[in-house]
Amino acid sequence: MHNFQAQDHFADGAQYIAGRLTKGTSGTSHAVIDPATGDEVHTYELAGTDDVDAAVAAAAEAFPGWAGATPGERSDALHRFAGVLAERAEDIAQAESLQCGKPIKLSREFDVPGTVDNAAFFAGAARHLQGQSAGEYTGDHTSYVRREPIGVVGSIAPWNYPLQMAAWKVLPAIAAGNTIVLKPAELTPFTSLLFAQAATEAGIPDGVVNIVTGAGKAAGEHLVGHPDVAMTSFTGSTGVGKRVAEIATATVKRLHLELGGKAPFVVFDDADLDAAVHGAVAGALINSGQDCTAATRAYVQRPLYEAFVQGVADLMESVRLGDPFDPSTDMGPLISHAHRDRVAGFVDRARSYARVVTGGEALKHPGAYYKPTLIADAAQDSEIVQSEIFGPVLVVLPFDSDDEGIRLANDTPYGLAASAWSRDVFRANRATREIKAGCVWVNDHIPILSEMPHGGYKASGYGKDMSAYSFEEYTQVKHVMFDNTAVVRKDWHRTIFGDR
């Protein structure tokens, strides 16, 4: 059982503007549902356009002071922020599991520690916003590069990892000196709000971090289109990402998109079979498969194919579904009954052209549970292979030559993550070069870390979260050039007027 009482935390509302909770003004309320039980756990008023305007105004007012703080001052504040998050770790973990249905062991050991580490990383990174060093590149001038914050960032985060997505959006933005308005998914507002409150407690000034919790059409589109928002960062589906890009073009905003995925898991015939089986089940089922980097397409070289299918099916059948707050639970529900039914629809349609090896059904349970599912004998061009399902469903296909395995791995519109499994360094190295994805793991699948960038190729979007590379998204690069000659009439002027 959990002891997180949402009503105690958010009685004053689910909007966080200029350092305090307020109620939304849209006139529409929303119930947060515990997907493990189907019970309502909290009802709040959604943000309307007025709330978005107020949050953007608060961020704009806070921007000059925060941008003008020294890197050391911002770093100190972020170090304190990491400390507050660490102190509140159990409360945050319980809130995350309650709203998402994810097992408490995942929240405690993955989501929360990862977020604390992100905050600590960006506390250090705030002091390393370097540009190219000064130099006399023409001979007559000194040039150097400044990195400057962009302004107010308006970001939109998804429901699958609400805490980590809040951190990935907020931390690099504010470390670089920007201020931010974040719209979390209305299904999962709790940990974004706790995150923003922790920022205030750590001494980050009011208005630097603001949260508006509203629907995509009303709050999200208004935020992206707001003339005082200089940049938008969006994580979510490719379809919605295209809409965000359309809106952002009207005001020529900086745009960062982290979109869908359909990660290949390529097993060569010299791979450690047991390692690949365990890696596939873990990579496919993390967060009930609701992960854009999850292993979704396993390509297995023919000599290992049958043994891999049997091994994965056996291991999937041992996974324990149940109460997210039971520490022994391996997999929780999907985010909602509607999403569970969407996942089931993909599997049910696949029965006409593929074989369901194990799983393929919902639990008879009030929660939105769906059994770990393995599908074989599907064609490469089938829906189950090409479309993002976002559930605990792995499809496995055989391949013969290495060329074919890599070709099949690249044969979807997406390119967010992938893995290659081999004991041969040359094979593995070839796969890392030729697979078109923002992250390619070798003999593992899923681990991420603060020091390394996360972001996609192709329809998976562009730009990077985490790492120092994220500052490419959240800073303006300015060239500054000084004349060193004090000569009135420059030699190049003759190309415009007069003679030498």
Coordinates of C-alpha atoms in Angstrom, one line a residue:
M1 CA 0.0 0.0 0.0
H2 CA 1.0 3.6 -0.6
N3 CA 0.7 6.5 1.8
F4 CA 0.8 9.3 -0.8
Q5 CA -2.4 11.4 -0.5
A6 CA -2.7 13.6 -3.5
Q7 CA -5.5 15.7 -2.0
D8 CA -3.1 16.7 0.9
H9 CA -0.5 17.9 -1.6
F10 CA -2.6 19.5 -4.3
A11 CA -5.6 20.9 -2.5
D12 CA -4.6 24.4 -3.7
G13 CA -4.6 23.3 -7.4
A14 CA -2.5 21.5 -10.0
Q15 CA -1.0 24.6 -11.6
Y16 CA 2.3 25.9 -10.3
I17 CA 2.9 29.5 -11.3
A18 CA 5.4 32.0 -9.9
G19 CA 6.2 29.7 -7.0
R20 CA 2.8 28.7 -5.8
L21 CA 0.0 26.2 -6.5
T22 CA -3.2 27.6 -8.0
K23 CA -6.4 26.2 -9.5
G24 CA -6.9 26.0 -13.2
T25 CA -9.4 28.3 -14.8
S26 CA -10.5 26.3 -17.8
G27 CA -13.8 25.4 -16.2
T28 CA -13.1 21.7 -16.8
S29 CA -12.0 19.3 -14.2
H30 CA -9.9 16.1 -14.7
A31 CA -9.8 12.9 -12.5
V32 CA -6.4 11.2 -12.1
I33 CA -7.1 7.4 -12.2
D34 CA -4.9 4.8 -10.5
P35 CA -4.5 2.4 -13.5
A36 CA -3.9 -0.5 -11.2
T37 CA -7.3 -0.3 -9.7
G38 CA -9.4 2.0 -11.9
D39 CA -10.1 4.2 -8.9
E40 CA -10.1 8.0 -8.9
V41 CA -7.3 9.3 -6.7
H42 CA -7.6 13.1 -7.3
T43 CA -9.7 15.5 -9.3
Y44 CA -8.3 18.9 -10.3
E45 CA -9.2 21.9 -12.5
L46 CA -7.4 21.9 -15.8
A47 CA -5.4 24.9 -17.1
G48 CA -7.0 27.2 -19.6
T49 CA -5.3 29.8 -21.8
D50 CA -5.4 32.4 -19.0
D51 CA -3.3 30.1 -16.9
V52 CA -0.8 29.5 -19.7
D53 CA -0.6 33.3 -20.2
A54 CA 0.0 33.8 -16.4
A55 CA 2.8 31.1 -16.4
V56 CA 4.5 32.6 -19.4
A57 CA 4.3 36.0 -17.9
A58 CA 5.9 34.7 -14.7
A59 CA 8.7 33.0 -16.6
A60 CA 9.3 36.2 -18.7
E61 CA 9.5 38.3 -15.5
A62 CA 11.9 35.9 -13.9
F63 CA 14.1 35.5 -17.0
P64 CA 16.4 38.6 -16.7
G65 CA 17.4 37.8 -13.1
W66 CA 18.0 34.1 -13.7
A67 CA 19.8 34.7 -16.9
G68 CA 21.9 37.3 -15.2
A69 CA 22.9 35.0 -12.3
T70 CA 26.4 33.7 -12.5
P71 CA 27.0 30.1 -13.6
G72 CA 28.2 29.4 -10.0
E73 CA 24.9 30.8 -8.6
R74 CA 22.8 28.6 -10.9
S75 CA 25.0 25.7 -10.1
D76 CA 24.6 26.1 -6.4
A77 CA 20.9 26.3 -6.7
L78 CA 20.8 23.1 -8.8
H79 CA 23.0 21.3 -6.3
R80 CA 20.5 22.3 -3.6
F81 CA 17.7 21.1 -5.9
A82 CA 19.3 17.7 -6.2
G83 CA 19.5 17.5 -2.4
V84 CA 15.8 18.3 -1.9
L85 CA 14.8 15.7 -4.5
A86 CA 16.9 13.1 -2.7
E87 CA 15.3 14.0 0.6
R88 CA 11.8 13.6 -0.9
A89 CA 12.7 10.4 -2.9
E90 CA 10.1 8.1 -1.3
D91 CA 7.2 10.5 -1.5
I92 CA 8.1 11.2 -5.2
A93 CA 8.4 7.4 -6.0
Q94 CA 5.0 6.7 -4.4
A95 CA 3.4 9.5 -6.4
E96 CA 4.9 8.3 -9.6
S97 CA 3.7 4.7 -9.1
L98 CA 0.3 5.8 -8.0
Q99 CA -0.4 7.9 -11.1
C100 CA 1.4 5.7 -13.6
G101 CA 0.9 2.2 -12.2
K102 CA 4.6 1.4 -12.5
P103 CA 6.1 -1.0 -10.0
I104 CA 7.4 0.7 -6.9
K105 CA 10.8 -1.0 -7.4
L106 CA 11.1 0.8 -10.8
S107 CA 10.1 4.1 -9.4
R108 CA 12.5 3.8 -6.4
E109 CA 15.5 2.3 -8.3
F110 CA 15.2 3.9 -11.8
D111 CA 13.0 7.0 -12.1
V112 CA 13.8 8.8 -8.9
P113 CA 17.5 8.1 -8.6
G114 CA 17.9 8.9 -12.3
T115 CA 16.2 12.3 -11.8
V116 CA 18.3 13.1 -8.7
D117 CA 21.4 12.3 -10.8
N118 CA 20.2 14.5 -13.7
A119 CA 19.9 17.4 -11.3
A120 CA 23.4 16.8 -9.9
F121 CA 24.8 16.5 -13.4
F122 CA 23.3 19.8 -14.6
A123 CA 24.4 21.5 -11.4
G124 CA 28.0 20.8 -12.6
A125 CA 27.2 21.4 -16.3
A126 CA 25.8 24.9 -15.5
R127 CA 29.5 26.0 -15.0
H128 CA 30.6 24.6 -18.3
L129 CA 28.7 26.6 -21.0
Q130 CA 31.8 27.2 -23.0
G131 CA 32.2 28.5 -26.5
Q132 CA 35.1 28.5 -28.9
S133 CA 38.1 30.1 -27.2
A134 CA 39.2 33.6 -28.3
G135 CA 41.6 33.9 -31.2
E136 CA 42.7 36.1 -34.1
Y137 CA 41.3 34.1 -36.9
T138 CA 41.6 36.9 -39.5
G139 CA 44.8 38.3 -38.1
D140 CA 43.2 41.7 -37.5
H141 CA 40.3 40.8 -35.2
T142 CA 39.8 38.9 -32.0
S143 CA 36.8 36.5 -32.2
Y144 CA 35.1 34.6 -29.5
V145 CA 31.8 32.7 -29.0
R146 CA 29.2 33.4 -26.3
R147 CA 26.5 31.0 -25.3
E148 CA 23.4 32.9 -24.1
P149 CA 20.1 31.6 -22.9
I150 CA 17.2 31.8 -25.3
G151 CA 14.4 33.0 -23.1
V152 CA 11.1 31.4 -22.0
V153 CA 10.9 27.7 -22.9
G154 CA 7.5 26.2 -23.3
S155 CA 7.8 22.4 -23.0
I156 CA 5.4 19.5 -23.2
A157 CA 6.1 16.1 -21.5
P158 CA 4.4 12.7 -21.9
W159 CA 2.7 10.4 -19.4
N160 CA 5.1 7.4 -19.5
Y161 CA 7.9 8.8 -17.4
P162 CA 6.4 12.0 -15.9
L163 CA 9.2 12.7 -13.4
Q164 CA 12.1 11.9 -15.6
M165 CA 10.6 13.8 -18.5
A166 CA 10.1 16.9 -16.3
A167 CA 13.7 16.7 -15.3
W168 CA 14.9 16.2 -18.9
K169 CA 13.0 19.3 -20.0
V170 CA 13.6 21.6 -17.0
L171 CA 17.1 20.9 -16.0
P172 CA 19.1 21.7 -19.1
A173 CA 16.9 24.7 -19.8
I174 CA 17.4 26.3 -16.4
A175 CA 21.1 25.3 -16.1
A176 CA 21.6 27.3 -19.3
G177 CA 19.8 30.4 -17.8
N178 CA 16.4 30.0 -19.4
T179 CA 13.1 30.0 -17.6
I180 CA 10.4 27.4 -18.4
V181 CA 6.7 26.6 -18.5
L182 CA 6.2 22.8 -18.6
K183 CA 2.9 21.1 -19.5
P184 CA 2.9 17.6 -18.2
A185 CA 0.3 15.1 -19.4
E186 CA -3.0 15.7 -17.6
L187 CA -3.1 12.0 -16.8
T188 CA 0.0 12.2 -14.6
P189 CA 0.6 15.7 -13.1
F190 CA 1.7 14.7 -9.6
T191 CA 5.5 14.4 -9.9
S192 CA 5.9 17.4 -12.2
L193 CA 4.3 19.5 -9.5
L194 CA 6.4 17.9 -6.7
F195 CA 9.5 18.6 -8.9
A196 CA 8.6 22.3 -9.3
Q197 CA 7.9 22.6 -5.6
A198 CA 11.3 21.1 -4.8
A199 CA 12.9 23.7 -7.1
T200 CA 11.3 26.5 -5.0
E201 CA 12.4 24.9 -1.8
A202 CA 15.9 24.7 -3.1
G203 CA 15.9 28.5 -3.6
I204 CA 15.4 28.6 -7.3
P205 CA 13.5 31.9 -7.8
D206 CA 9.8 32.1 -8.4
G207 CA 8.8 32.0 -12.0
V208 CA 11.9 30.1 -13.2
V209 CA 10.0 26.7 -13.1
N210 CA 6.3 26.8 -13.8
I211 CA 3.8 24.0 -14.4
V212 CA 0.5 24.2 -16.3
T213 CA -1.6 21.0 -16.3
G214 CA -4.1 21.1 -19.1
A215 CA -5.3 19.4 -22.2
G216 CA -3.2 19.4 -25.3
K217 CA -5.6 21.3 -27.5
A218 CA -6.3 24.1 -25.0
A219 CA -3.1 24.5 -22.9
G220 CA -0.5 22.7 -25.1
E221 CA -1.3 24.4 -28.4
H222 CA -1.6 27.8 -26.7
L223 CA 1.8 27.3 -25.0
V224 CA 3.5 26.3 -28.2
G225 CA 2.0 29.2 -30.2
H226 CA 2.6 31.8 -27.5
P227 CA 4.5 34.8 -28.9
D228 CA 6.5 35.2 -25.7
V229 CA 7.8 31.6 -25.8
A230 CA 11.1 31.4 -27.6
M231 CA 11.5 27.7 -27.7
T232 CA 9.5 24.5 -27.5
S233 CA 10.7 21.1 -26.5
F234 CA 8.2 18.2 -27.0
T235 CA 8.3 14.5 -26.2
G236 CA 5.5 12.3 -27.4
S237 CA 4.2 10.7 -30.5
T238 CA 5.4 11.5 -34.0
G239 CA 1.9 12.5 -35.1
V240 CA 1.5 15.1 -32.3
G241 CA 5.1 16.2 -32.9
K242 CA 4.2 17.1 -36.4
R243 CA 1.4 19.3 -35.1
V244 CA 3.7 20.9 -32.6
A245 CA 6.1 21.7 -35.4
E246 CA 3.3 23.3 -37.5
I247 CA 2.3 25.6 -34.6
A248 CA 5.9 26.5 -33.8
T249 CA 6.7 27.7 -37.3
A250 CA 4.2 30.5 -37.0
T251 CA 6.5 32.3 -34.6
V252 CA 9.8 30.8 -35.8
K253 CA 10.5 29.1 -32.5
R254 CA 13.5 27.0 -31.7
L255 CA 12.2 23.4 -31.7
H256 CA 13.3 20.2 -30.1
L257 CA 11.4 17.0 -30.7
E258 CA 11.8 13.6 -29.1
L259 CA 9.2 11.4 -30.8
G260 CA 8.2 7.8 -31.3
G261 CA 10.3 4.7 -31.6
K262 CA 10.3 1.1 -32.8
A263 CA 13.6 -0.1 -31.5
P264 CA 15.3 -3.1 -33.2
F265 CA 17.1 -5.8 -31.1
V266 CA 19.5 -7.5 -33.5
V267 CA 20.8 -10.9 -32.3
F268 CA 23.7 -12.3 -34.4
D269 CA 24.4 -16.0 -34.4
D270 CA 27.5 -15.7 -32.2
A271 CA 25.6 -13.9 -29.4
D272 CA 25.3 -15.1 -25.8
L273 CA 21.8 -16.5 -26.2
D274 CA 20.9 -16.4 -22.5
A275 CA 22.1 -12.8 -22.3
A276 CA 20.0 -11.9 -25.3
V277 CA 16.9 -13.6 -24.0
H278 CA 17.2 -11.8 -20.6
G279 CA 18.0 -8.5 -22.4
A280 CA 15.0 -8.8 -24.7
V281 CA 12.5 -9.5 -21.9
A282 CA 13.8 -6.6 -19.8
G283 CA 14.1 -4.3 -22.8
A284 CA 10.6 -5.1 -24.0
L285 CA 8.7 -5.0 -20.7
I286 CA 10.3 -2.0 -18.9
N287 CA 7.4 0.3 -17.8
S288 CA 5.0 -2.3 -19.3
G289 CA 6.6 -1.5 -22.7
Q290 CA 5.5 2.1 -22.5
D291 CA 8.9 3.4 -23.4
C292 CA 9.9 4.9 -26.7
T293 CA 13.3 3.1 -26.5
A294 CA 11.8 -0.3 -25.6
A295 CA 12.9 -3.4 -27.5
T296 CA 10.0 -4.0 -29.9
R297 CA 11.4 -5.8 -32.9
A298 CA 13.8 -8.7 -32.3
Y299 CA 15.7 -9.9 -35.4
V300 CA 17.5 -13.1 -34.6
Q301 CA 19.9 -14.9 -37.0
R302 CA 18.4 -18.2 -38.0
P303 CA 20.7 -20.6 -36.0
L304 CA 19.5 -19.0 -32.7
Y305 CA 15.9 -18.2 -33.8
E306 CA 13.9 -21.1 -32.3
A307 CA 15.9 -21.2 -29.1
F308 CA 15.4 -17.4 -28.7
V309 CA 11.7 -17.6 -29.2
Q310 CA 11.3 -20.4 -26.7
G311 CA 13.6 -18.7 -24.2
V312 CA 11.8 -15.4 -24.3
A313 CA 8.4 -17.0 -24.1
D314 CA 9.4 -19.0 -21.0
L315 CA 10.9 -16.0 -19.3
M316 CA 7.9 -13.7 -20.1
E317 CA 5.6 -16.3 -18.5
S318 CA 7.6 -16.0 -15.3
V319 CA 7.0 -12.2 -15.0
R320 CA 4.9 -11.3 -12.0
L321 CA 2.0 -8.9 -12.7
G322 CA 0.3 -7.3 -9.7
D323 CA 0.0 -4.4 -7.2
P324 CA 2.5 -1.8 -8.1
F325 CA 3.2 -1.2 -4.4
D326 CA 4.1 -4.8 -3.8
P327 CA 8.0 -4.8 -3.9
S328 CA 7.9 -8.2 -5.7
T329 CA 5.7 -7.0 -8.6
D330 CA 7.6 -7.0 -11.9
M331 CA 5.1 -5.4 -14.2
G332 CA 2.2 -3.1 -13.5
P333 CA -0.8 -2.1 -15.6
L334 CA -0.8 0.1 -18.7
I335 CA -1.6 3.8 -18.2
S336 CA -5.3 3.4 -18.8
H337 CA -8.0 1.0 -19.9
A338 CA -8.3 2.9 -23.2
H339 CA -4.6 2.4 -23.9
R340 CA -4.8 -1.3 -22.9
D341 CA -7.6 -1.7 -25.4
R342 CA -5.5 0.0 -28.1
V343 CA -2.5 -2.4 -27.4
A344 CA -4.9 -5.4 -27.5
G345 CA -6.2 -4.2 -30.8
F346 CA -2.7 -4.4 -32.4
V347 CA -2.3 -8.0 -31.1
D348 CA -5.8 -9.1 -32.1
R349 CA -5.3 -7.8 -35.6
A350 CA -2.0 -9.6 -35.8
R351 CA -3.6 -13.0 -35.2
S352 CA -4.7 -13.1 -38.8
Y353 CA -1.1 -12.9 -40.1
A354 CA 1.2 -13.9 -37.2
R355 CA 1.5 -16.3 -34.3
V356 CA 1.0 -15.2 -30.7
V357 CA 3.5 -17.4 -28.8
T358 CA 2.6 -16.2 -25.3
G359 CA 0.4 -13.6 -23.7
G360 CA -2.0 -11.7 -26.0
E361 CA -4.7 -11.1 -23.5
A362 CA -5.7 -8.7 -20.7
L363 CA -5.9 -9.9 -17.1
K364 CA -9.4 -10.4 -15.6
H365 CA -8.7 -7.5 -13.2
P366 CA -10.1 -4.1 -12.5
G367 CA -6.8 -2.5 -13.5
A368 CA -5.5 -2.0 -17.0
Y369 CA -3.2 -5.0 -17.1
Y370 CA -2.1 -6.8 -20.3
K371 CA 0.1 -9.9 -20.3
P372 CA 3.6 -9.9 -21.7
T373 CA 3.2 -10.8 -25.3
L374 CA 5.5 -12.4 -27.8
I375 CA 4.6 -12.6 -31.5
A376 CA 6.4 -14.6 -34.2
D377 CA 5.9 -15.3 -38.0
A378 CA 4.9 -11.7 -38.8
A379 CA 6.0 -10.1 -42.1
Q380 CA 8.4 -7.2 -42.1
D381 CA 5.8 -4.9 -43.7
S382 CA 3.0 -5.8 -41.2
E383 CA 1.4 -3.4 -38.8
I384 CA 2.8 -5.2 -35.7
V385 CA 6.4 -4.7 -37.0
Q386 CA 6.1 -1.2 -38.4
S387 CA 3.8 0.7 -35.9
E388 CA 4.6 1.9 -32.4
I389 CA 2.4 -0.2 -30.0
F390 CA 3.7 1.2 -26.7
G391 CA 2.9 -1.9 -24.7
P392 CA 4.4 -5.2 -23.5
V393 CA 4.6 -6.7 -27.0
L394 CA 7.7 -8.0 -28.6
V395 CA 7.7 -9.3 -32.2
V396 CA 10.5 -11.6 -33.3
L397 CA 11.6 -12.2 -36.9
P398 CA 14.5 -14.4 -38.3
F399 CA 17.3 -13.2 -40.7
D400 CA 20.0 -14.9 -42.6
S401 CA 22.9 -12.7 -43.5
D402 CA 24.4 -9.8 -41.5
D403 CA 23.4 -7.5 -44.3
E404 CA 19.8 -8.6 -44.1
G405 CA 19.7 -8.1 -40.3
I406 CA 21.0 -4.5 -40.5
R407 CA 18.7 -3.7 -43.4
L408 CA 15.6 -5.0 -41.5
A409 CA 16.7 -3.1 -38.4
N410 CA 16.7 0.2 -40.4
D411 CA 13.4 -0.6 -42.2
T412 CA 10.9 1.5 -40.2
P413 CA 10.3 5.3 -40.2
Y414 CA 11.8 5.5 -36.7
G415 CA 15.4 5.8 -35.4
L416 CA 15.5 6.4 -31.6
A417 CA 17.3 3.4 -30.2
A418 CA 18.6 0.0 -31.1
S419 CA 20.8 -2.8 -29.8
A420 CA 23.1 -5.4 -31.4
W421 CA 24.1 -8.7 -29.7
S422 CA 27.4 -10.3 -30.7
R423 CA 30.7 -11.5 -29.3
D424 CA 32.5 -10.3 -32.4
V425 CA 33.8 -6.8 -32.1
F426 CA 33.8 -6.2 -35.8
R427 CA 30.2 -7.3 -36.3
A428 CA 29.1 -5.2 -33.3
N429 CA 31.1 -2.2 -34.5
R430 CA 29.5 -2.5 -38.0
A431 CA 26.1 -2.5 -36.4
T432 CA 26.8 0.6 -34.4
R433 CA 27.9 2.4 -37.5
E434 CA 25.1 1.3 -39.9
I435 CA 22.0 1.2 -37.7
K436 CA 20.3 4.6 -38.0
A437 CA 19.4 5.4 -34.4
G438 CA 20.3 8.0 -31.8
C439 CA 21.5 5.3 -29.4
V440 CA 22.9 1.8 -30.3
W441 CA 23.6 -0.5 -27.3
V442 CA 25.9 -3.5 -27.7
N443 CA 25.0 -6.6 -25.6
D444 CA 22.5 -4.6 -23.6
H445 CA 19.3 -2.6 -24.1
I446 CA 17.8 0.3 -22.1
P447 CA 20.5 1.9 -19.8
I448 CA 20.7 5.6 -20.1
L449 CA 22.9 8.1 -18.1
S450 CA 23.1 11.8 -17.5
E451 CA 26.4 12.2 -19.2
M452 CA 25.3 10.9 -22.6
P453 CA 22.8 12.3 -25.1
H454 CA 19.4 10.9 -25.9
G455 CA 17.5 11.7 -29.1
G456 CA 16.6 10.3 -32.4
Y457 CA 17.0 10.0 -36.2
K458 CA 14.3 10.1 -38.9
A459 CA 10.7 10.2 -37.6
S460 CA 12.0 9.9 -34.0
G461 CA 12.7 13.6 -34.1
Y462 CA 15.8 15.8 -33.6
G463 CA 17.8 17.4 -30.8
K464 CA 19.2 15.9 -27.6
D465 CA 18.1 15.5 -24.0
M466 CA 20.6 15.1 -21.1
S467 CA 24.4 15.5 -21.4
A468 CA 26.3 18.7 -22.4
Y469 CA 24.8 18.2 -25.9
S470 CA 21.5 19.4 -24.6
F471 CA 22.9 22.9 -24.3
E472 CA 22.9 22.9 -28.1
E473 CA 19.1 23.0 -27.8
Y474 CA 18.8 25.5 -25.0
T475 CA 21.4 28.2 -25.8
Q476 CA 22.0 30.8 -28.5
V477 CA 25.5 30.8 -30.0
K478 CA 26.8 34.4 -30.6
H479 CA 29.9 35.3 -32.5
V480 CA 31.6 38.5 -31.0
M481 CA 34.3 40.1 -33.1
F482 CA 36.7 43.0 -32.2
D483 CA 38.8 45.0 -34.6
N484 CA 42.4 45.2 -33.3
T485 CA 43.9 47.6 -35.8
A486 CA 42.2 50.9 -35.0
V487 CA 42.6 51.7 -38.8
V488 CA 39.9 54.0 -40.1
R489 CA 40.1 52.9 -43.7
K490 CA 40.1 49.1 -43.9
D491 CA 41.6 47.4 -46.9
W492 CA 38.4 45.5 -47.7
H493 CA 36.5 48.8 -47.9
R494 CA 37.8 49.2 -51.5
T495 CA 35.5 46.5 -52.6
I496 CA 32.6 48.8 -51.7
F497 CA 33.9 52.3 -52.5
G498 CA 37.1 54.0 -53.7
D499 CA 40.5 52.6 -54.8
R500 CA 43.4 51.1 -52.9

